[in-house]
Short mmCIF file of C-alpha atoms in Angstrom, two decimals:
data_model
loop_
_atom_site.label_atom_id
_atom_site.label_comp_id
_atom_site.label_asym_id
_atom_site.label_seq_id
_atom_site.Cartn_x
_atom_site.Cartn_y
_atom_site.Cartn_z
CA VAL A 1 128.32 94.67 98.53
CA GLN A 2 127.99 95.74 94.88
CA ILE A 3 127.37 99.40 95.76
CA ASN A 4 130.68 99.35 97.63
CA ARG A 5 132.52 98.52 94.39
CA ILE A 6 131.59 101.84 92.80
CA LEU A 7 131.88 103.73 96.11
CA ASN A 8 135.42 102.42 96.64
CA THR A 9 136.30 103.30 93.05
CA LEU A 10 135.14 106.89 93.50
CA VAL A 11 136.95 107.28 96.83
CA LEU A 12 140.15 105.99 95.21
CA ALA A 13 139.72 108.23 92.14
CA ARG A 14 139.34 111.30 94.35
CA SER A 15 142.37 110.31 96.40
CA GLU A 16 144.49 109.70 93.29
CA ALA A 17 143.50 113.06 91.79
CA ILE A 18 144.60 114.85 94.95
CA LYS A 19 147.77 112.80 95.39
CA ARG A 20 148.86 113.09 91.74
CA ASP A 21 147.67 116.71 91.38
CA ILE A 22 145.97 115.88 88.08
CA PRO A 23 142.40 115.01 87.02
CA VAL A 24 141.36 111.37 87.39
CA THR A 25 138.32 110.07 85.50
CA VAL A 26 136.10 107.03 85.97
CA CYS A 27 134.14 106.10 82.85
CA LYS A 28 131.79 103.36 81.67
CA SER A 29 133.64 100.65 79.78
CA ALA A 30 132.56 97.34 78.32
CA ASP A 31 136.07 96.30 77.22
CA GLY A 32 138.31 97.60 80.01
CA THR A 33 140.47 99.62 77.62
CA SER A 34 138.27 102.48 76.44
CA CYS A 35 135.35 104.60 77.59
CA SER A 36 131.90 103.92 76.20
CA THR A 37 128.82 106.03 75.70
CA ARG A 38 126.75 102.95 74.83
CA ALA A 39 127.56 100.60 77.71
CA ASN A 40 125.82 100.88 81.05
CA TRP A 41 127.73 101.30 84.30
CA GLU A 42 126.95 97.71 85.28
CA ASN A 43 128.99 96.55 82.24
CA GLY A 44 132.15 97.73 84.00
CA TRP A 45 134.26 100.85 84.30
CA VAL A 46 137.81 102.15 84.01
CA MET A 47 139.72 104.66 86.13
CA PHE A 48 142.47 106.65 84.42
CA VAL A 49 144.68 109.70 84.74
CA ASN A 50 143.05 112.30 82.49
CA ASN A 51 146.08 114.44 81.62
CA ASN A 52 144.15 116.82 79.37
CA ASN A 53 140.85 116.69 81.32
CA ASN A 54 138.86 116.06 78.15
CA GLY A 55 136.02 114.02 79.61
CA ALA A 56 135.48 110.37 78.87
CA SER A 57 138.32 109.63 76.48
CA ILE A 58 141.43 107.64 77.29
CA ASP A 59 144.13 109.19 75.15
CA SER A 60 147.58 107.93 74.28
CA GLY A 61 149.89 108.19 77.27
CA GLU A 62 147.10 108.40 79.86
CA GLU A 63 147.68 105.82 82.58
CA ILE A 64 144.89 103.39 83.40
CA ILE A 65 144.79 103.08 87.19
CA GLY A 66 142.11 100.41 87.45
CA ILE A 67 139.83 98.19 85.38
CA TYR A 68 136.58 97.10 86.99
CA GLU A 69 134.61 94.12 85.67
CA ALA A 70 130.89 93.95 85.06
CA LEU A 71 128.52 93.53 87.97
CA PRO A 72 126.68 90.21 88.32
CA ALA A 73 123.91 89.40 85.83
CA GLY A 74 120.58 90.93 86.82
CA THR A 75 122.23 93.93 88.51
CA THR A 76 121.87 97.45 87.14
CA LEU A 77 123.95 100.52 87.98
CA ARG A 78 122.70 103.76 86.45
CA SER A 79 123.28 107.45 86.98
CA ASN A 80 120.58 110.06 87.37
CA GLY A 81 119.85 112.17 84.31
CA THR A 82 122.88 113.50 82.50
CA ASN A 83 125.07 113.73 85.61
CA PHE A 84 127.67 110.98 85.39
CA GLN A 85 125.92 109.60 82.33
CA ASN A 86 129.24 108.44 80.89
CA HIS A 87 131.95 109.54 83.32
CA ILE A 88 132.91 111.32 86.51
CA THR A 89 136.13 113.31 86.82
CA TYR A 90 137.85 114.30 90.03
CA LEU A 91 140.01 117.42 89.94
CA PRO A 92 143.27 117.91 91.86
CA ASP A 93 141.39 119.76 94.62
CA GLY A 94 139.17 116.69 95.17
CA PHE A 95 136.04 118.24 93.67
CA SER A 96 134.06 116.29 91.07
CA ASN A 97 132.99 117.67 87.70
CA THR A 98 129.35 117.74 88.88
CA ASN A 99 127.09 116.35 91.55
CA GLY A 100 124.70 113.47 91.03
CA SER A 101 123.74 109.96 92.02
CA PHE A 102 124.12 106.35 91.04
CA PHE A 103 121.35 103.80 91.59
CA LEU A 104 122.06 100.09 92.03
CA CYS A 105 119.30 97.53 91.69
CA ASP A 106 119.14 93.76 91.48
CA SER A 107 116.41 91.18 91.00
CA ARG A 108 114.88 92.14 94.38
CA GLY A 109 113.69 95.47 92.92
CA ALA A 110 113.64 99.08 94.06
CA ALA A 111 112.80 98.25 97.68
CA LYS A 112 116.28 96.75 98.07
CA GLY A 113 117.98 99.23 95.73
CA LYS A 114 120.82 101.51 96.82
CA LYS A 115 121.59 105.14 96.05
CA LEU A 116 125.13 106.49 95.95
CA ALA A 117 125.17 110.28 96.13
CA VAL A 118 128.17 112.31 94.98
CA ALA A 119 128.45 115.96 95.99
CA SER A 120 130.24 118.51 93.81
CA THR A 121 132.81 118.64 96.63
CA GLY A 122 133.69 115.10 95.57
CA ARG A 123 132.44 113.26 98.63
CA ALA A 124 130.53 110.08 97.83
CA ARG A 125 128.18 108.37 100.26
CA ILE A 126 125.57 105.66 100.29
CA ASP A 127 122.22 107.35 100.88
CA GLU A 128 120.39 104.96 103.19
CA GLY A 129 116.62 105.05 102.94
CA ALA A 130 116.63 106.98 99.67
CA THR A 131 113.98 106.36 97.06
CA VAL A 132 115.49 104.31 94.24
CA THR A 133 114.11 103.96 90.73
CA CYS A 134 115.12 100.77 88.92
CA PRO A 135 115.16 100.40 85.14
#
């Protein structure tokens, strides 16, 4: 269920970028009003219209489309390496700024973990049976 929260966010962000014909960014956020480089994805995230496509920074006049609360205690959501470390941006053509993966784990460990893969074409999918590394 928790992996679907981020999957649904990414699907909506891609759709909004195409519909609005402007970049839409999803970034880590602990407060629901600004992007964070210190928070982890499980602390929550924000989706916003990124008028100037400047990465993970919500500037004056940029509309916040959605605020997503933290995942339940004991759940981690991390990105692989530097891809999506702090944000993911969808461009008006539906492509994402890079490809990469998110890994969701809970108290049951890596055996029950989930991988969400995002292609540079922007398509996101849950990668069933993938090897997951938990923090």
